[in-house]
Coordinates of C-alpha atoms in Angstrom, one line a residue:
X1 CA -7.9 -22.2 -7.0
X2 CA -9.9 -24.1 -4.5
X3 CA -8.2 -27.2 -3.1
X4 CA -10.1 -30.0 -1.3
X5 CA -10.1 -29.4 2.4
X6 CA -10.0 -25.6 2.2
X7 CA -12.7 -23.4 3.8
X8 CA -14.3 -20.7 1.7
X9 CA -14.3 -17.2 3.2
X10 CA -16.1 -14.6 1.0
X11 CA -15.0 -11.0 1.0
X12 CA -17.4 -8.5 2.7
X13 CA -19.7 -6.9 0.2
X14 CA -22.8 -4.7 0.2
X15 CA -25.2 -5.9 -2.5
X16 CA -27.3 -3.4 -4.3
X17 CA -31.0 -4.1 -3.8
X18 CA -34.2 -2.6 -5.2
X19 CA -37.9 -3.5 -5.0
X20 CA -37.4 -6.7 -6.9
X21 CA -38.8 -7.8 -10.3
X22 CA -42.4 -7.3 -9.1
X23 CA -42.2 -3.9 -7.4
X24 CA -45.7 -2.6 -8.3
X25 CA -48.0 -5.3 -6.8
X26 CA -48.1 -9.0 -5.9
X27 CA -51.2 -11.0 -6.6
X28 CA -51.8 -14.6 -5.3
X29 CA -54.2 -17.1 -6.6
X30 CA -55.5 -20.5 -5.3
X31 CA -56.3 -22.7 -8.2
X32 CA -57.9 -26.2 -8.5
X33 CA -55.3 -28.8 -9.2
X34 CA -57.3 -29.6 -12.4
X35 CA -57.4 -26.1 -13.8
X36 CA -55.5 -26.0 -17.1
X37 CA -56.2 -22.4 -18.1
X38 CA -56.2 -19.7 -15.4
X39 CA -52.4 -19.5 -14.9
X40 CA -51.8 -18.7 -18.5
X41 CA -54.6 -16.1 -18.5
X42 CA -53.1 -14.4 -15.5
X43 CA -49.6 -14.1 -17.1
X44 CA -51.1 -12.9 -20.4
X45 CA -52.9 -10.1 -18.5
X46 CA -50.2 -9.2 -15.9
X47 CA -48.7 -5.7 -16.4
X48 CA -45.0 -5.2 -16.1
X49 CA -43.9 -5.2 -12.4
X50 CA -47.0 -7.2 -11.2
X51 CA -46.4 -10.6 -9.7
X52 CA -48.6 -13.6 -10.2
X53 CA -48.1 -16.2 -7.5
X54 CA -50.1 -19.5 -7.7
X55 CA -50.8 -22.5 -5.5
X56 CA -53.2 -25.3 -6.1
X57 CA -55.8 -27.2 -4.1
X58 CA -55.9 -31.0 -4.6
X59 CA -59.3 -31.5 -6.2
X60 CA -61.4 -34.1 -7.8
X61 CA -61.5 -33.9 -11.6
X62 CA -65.3 -34.5 -11.5
X63 CA -66.7 -31.0 -10.9
X64 CA -69.9 -31.3 -8.8
X65 CA -71.4 -29.3 -6.0
X66 CA -70.2 -32.0 -3.6
X67 CA -66.5 -32.0 -4.8
X68 CA -66.5 -28.1 -4.9
X69 CA -67.7 -27.9 -1.3
X70 CA -64.6 -29.8 -0.2
X71 CA -62.2 -27.0 -1.4
X72 CA -62.8 -25.0 1.9
X73 CA -61.0 -27.7 3.9
X74 CA -57.6 -26.6 2.8
X75 CA -58.2 -23.0 1.9
X76 CA -56.4 -21.4 4.8
X77 CA -53.3 -23.6 4.4
X78 CA -53.2 -22.8 0.7
X79 CA -53.3 -19.1 1.3
X80 CA -50.5 -19.4 3.9
X81 CA -48.3 -21.0 1.2
X82 CA -48.4 -18.2 -1.3
X83 CA -45.1 -16.4 -1.0
X84 CA -45.6 -15.4 2.7
X85 CA -42.2 -13.6 2.6
X86 CA -43.5 -11.4 -0.1
X87 CA -46.9 -10.8 1.6
X88 CA -49.1 -10.5 -1.5
X89 CA -51.4 -7.5 -1.7
X90 CA -54.4 -9.7 -2.7
X91 CA -55.0 -13.5 -2.5
X92 CA -58.0 -14.9 -4.4
X93 CA -59.6 -18.3 -4.6
X94 CA -59.8 -18.8 -8.4
X95 CA -62.9 -20.9 -8.9
X96 CA -66.3 -19.5 -9.9
X97 CA -68.5 -22.4 -9.1
X98 CA -66.6 -23.2 -5.9
X99 CA -67.0 -19.6 -4.7
X100 CA -70.7 -19.9 -5.3
X101 CA -71.1 -23.3 -3.6
X102 CA -69.0 -22.4 -0.5
X103 CA -70.0 -18.7 -0.3
X104 CA -67.8 -15.7 -0.7
X105 CA -67.6 -14.7 2.9
X106 CA -66.6 -18.2 4.1
X107 CA -63.9 -18.4 1.4
X108 CA -62.5 -15.0 2.2
X109 CA -62.5 -15.7 6.0
X110 CA -60.4 -18.8 5.5
X111 CA -58.0 -16.9 3.2
X112 CA -57.6 -14.2 5.8
X113 CA -57.0 -16.8 8.4
X114 CA -54.1 -18.2 6.4
X115 CA -52.7 -14.9 5.1
X116 CA -53.7 -12.1 7.4
X117 CA -51.4 -9.7 5.5
X118 CA -53.4 -10.0 2.2
X119 CA -56.7 -8.6 1.1
X120 CA -58.8 -11.8 0.6
X121 CA -60.8 -12.3 -2.6
X122 CA -62.6 -15.0 -4.6
X123 CA -63.4 -15.3 -8.2
X124 CA -67.1 -14.7 -8.0
X125 CA -66.5 -11.5 -6.1
X126 CA -64.5 -10.3 -9.0
X127 CA -67.4 -11.1 -11.4
X128 CA -69.8 -9.2 -9.2
X129 CA -67.4 -6.3 -9.1
X130 CA -67.0 -6.2 -12.9
X131 CA -70.8 -6.5 -13.6
X132 CA -71.6 -3.8 -11.1
X133 CA -68.8 -1.5 -12.5
X134 CA -70.4 -1.9 -15.9
X135 CA -73.9 -1.3 -14.6
X136 CA -75.0 -4.6 -16.2
X137 CA -78.2 -6.1 -14.8
X138 CA -79.6 -8.3 -17.5
X139 CA -77.3 -11.2 -18.2
X140 CA -76.9 -14.2 -20.5
X141 CA -74.5 -16.8 -19.0
X142 CA -72.5 -19.6 -20.7
X143 CA -70.7 -22.2 -18.6
X144 CA -69.0 -25.6 -19.1
X145 CA -70.8 -27.0 -16.0
X146 CA -73.3 -29.7 -15.2
X147 CA -76.8 -28.3 -14.7
X148 CA -76.9 -28.7 -10.9
X149 CA -74.1 -26.1 -10.9
X150 CA -75.8 -24.0 -13.5
X151 CA -78.9 -23.9 -11.3
X152 CA -76.9 -22.9 -8.2
X153 CA -75.2 -20.2 -10.3
X154 CA -78.5 -18.8 -11.6
X155 CA -79.9 -18.7 -8.1
X156 CA -76.7 -16.9 -6.8
X157 CA -76.9 -14.2 -9.5
X158 CA -80.6 -13.6 -9.0
X159 CA -80.0 -13.3 -5.2
X160 CA -77.3 -10.6 -6.0
X161 CA -79.8 -8.5 -8.0
X162 CA -79.2 -9.6 -11.6
X163 CA -81.8 -10.8 -14.1
X164 CA -80.6 -14.1 -15.8
X165 CA -82.2 -14.0 -19.2
X166 CA -80.6 -17.4 -20.0
X167 CA -77.9 -19.7 -18.6
X168 CA -76.6 -22.6 -20.7
X169 CA -74.0 -25.1 -19.8
X170 CA -71.9 -27.6 -21.8
X171 CA -72.5 -30.4 -19.2
X172 CA -68.8 -31.2 -18.9
X173 CA -67.9 -32.9 -15.6
X174 CA -64.1 -33.1 -16.0
X175 CA -62.2 -30.0 -15.0
X176 CA -59.4 -30.9 -17.4
X177 CA -61.8 -31.4 -20.3
X178 CA -63.3 -27.9 -19.7
X179 CA -60.0 -26.5 -20.7
X180 CA -59.9 -28.3 -24.0
X181 CA -62.9 -26.4 -25.4
X182 CA -61.5 -24.0 -28.0
X183 CA -61.7 -20.2 -27.9
X184 CA -63.5 -20.3 -31.2
X185 CA -66.2 -22.5 -29.7
X186 CA -66.6 -20.1 -26.8
X187 CA -67.2 -17.3 -29.3
X188 CA -69.9 -19.4 -31.1
X189 CA -71.5 -20.3 -27.8
X190 CA -71.6 -16.7 -26.6
X191 CA -73.2 -15.5 -29.9
X192 CA -75.7 -18.3 -29.7
X193 CA -76.9 -17.5 -26.2
X194 CA -76.8 -13.7 -26.6
X195 CA -80.2 -11.9 -26.5
X196 CA -81.0 -8.3 -27.6
X197 CA -82.0 -7.3 -24.1
X198 CA -78.9 -8.6 -22.4
X199 CA -76.6 -5.9 -20.9
X200 CA -73.6 -8.2 -20.8
X201 CA -72.5 -11.7 -21.7
X202 CA -70.9 -13.7 -18.8
X203 CA -68.7 -16.7 -19.7
X204 CA -68.3 -18.5 -16.4
X205 CA -65.4 -20.7 -15.2
X206 CA -61.8 -20.0 -14.5
X207 CA -60.7 -23.2 -16.2
X208 CA -61.8 -22.4 -19.7
X209 CA -60.2 -20.6 -22.6
X210 CA -62.8 -17.9 -23.2
X211 CA -60.5 -15.0 -22.6
X212 CA -58.9 -15.0 -26.1
X213 CA -62.4 -14.6 -27.6
X214 CA -63.6 -11.6 -25.6
X215 CA -62.5 -8.8 -27.9
X216 CA -64.1 -10.4 -31.0
X217 CA -67.4 -11.2 -29.2
X218 CA -67.5 -7.6 -27.9
X219 CA -66.9 -6.2 -31.4
X220 CA -69.7 -8.4 -32.9
X221 CA -72.3 -7.9 -30.2
X222 CA -71.5 -4.3 -29.2
X223 CA -71.8 -5.2 -25.5
X224 CA -69.4 -6.1 -22.7
X225 CA -68.2 -9.6 -22.2
X226 CA -67.1 -10.8 -18.8
X227 CA -65.1 -13.9 -18.3
X228 CA -64.2 -15.4 -14.9
X229 CA -60.4 -14.9 -15.1
X230 CA -60.7 -11.5 -16.7
X231 CA -63.1 -10.1 -14.1
X232 CA -61.1 -11.6 -11.2
X233 CA -57.8 -10.3 -12.4
X234 CA -59.2 -6.8 -13.1
X235 CA -60.7 -6.6 -9.6
X236 CA -57.5 -7.9 -8.0
X237 CA -55.4 -5.4 -9.9
X238 CA -57.7 -2.5 -8.9
X239 CA -57.6 -3.6 -5.3
X240 CA -53.8 -3.6 -5.4
X241 CA -53.8 -0.1 -6.8
X242 CA -52.9 -1.0 -10.3
X243 CA -55.0 1.2 -12.7
X244 CA -53.5 0.2 -16.0
X245 CA -55.9 0.1 -19.0
X246 CA -55.0 -3.2 -20.6
X247 CA -55.6 -3.8 -24.3
X248 CA -57.0 -7.0 -25.8
X249 CA -58.9 -8.4 -22.8
X250 CA -62.3 -6.6 -22.9
X251 CA -63.7 -3.2 -22.1
X252 CA -63.8 -3.8 -18.4
X253 CA -60.1 -2.9 -18.3
X254 CA -61.0 0.7 -19.3
X255 CA -62.8 1.0 -15.9
X256 CA -61.1 2.2 -12.7
X257 CA -63.0 0.1 -10.2
X258 CA -65.1 2.7 -8.5
X259 CA -67.6 0.3 -7.0
X260 CA -65.4 -2.5 -5.6
X261 CA -67.0 -4.1 -2.6
X262 CA -64.8 -4.2 0.5
X263 CA -63.6 -7.7 1.4
X264 CA -61.6 -7.0 4.5

């Protein structure tokens, strides 16, 4: 029995160690402080043995091109804070519109600066990876954004070689409010904007709850549905060497990732 004033001296032991709980891969994500949805999506999709590490950027709740542009100021520091002892395989900036406003190369250069051990990624690169993997060229796009961001997104996709048949936004400024739109509404919205000539439906934004609606939309339309978090997570898994064919999150997870663009 320990008595006050005594000094503890533990017996020598040799602990048994293994690769840890997350022995297959470690994925890191930099989220906006206002994002209410992405973290849950990642854990829903994470296969056994795959880690999800998250840090957040302090961000303005009003999502505009001006507020998004400021995310880059603390990107390297945020990357450096994501479990540096674990050295994640991939670290991704988890914001679709921010990736577009700032630019993928600039985002990834800052992540690499803060976490040189990780493959740098950003959400919109995952979207491009997924659309290219599917061979989709003609898109309809649904977003929660204000129209200045929708315009920037349409320009971005056209510059990357896609035909934007239509892009429609909900004109929600608050990042928190974006996460309050129901999955059922995202299904209705997707079916409303779909067009017969569209190869795929893209539901843009990492802060929305579109992922639970993907399977039903695909069944109704007979075409692939890409969401921001789904595409990003699929690309990060494939970049980390995880080839699991996940069920319940869309047909993209049946694809191995043959055309992933190098990011480092």
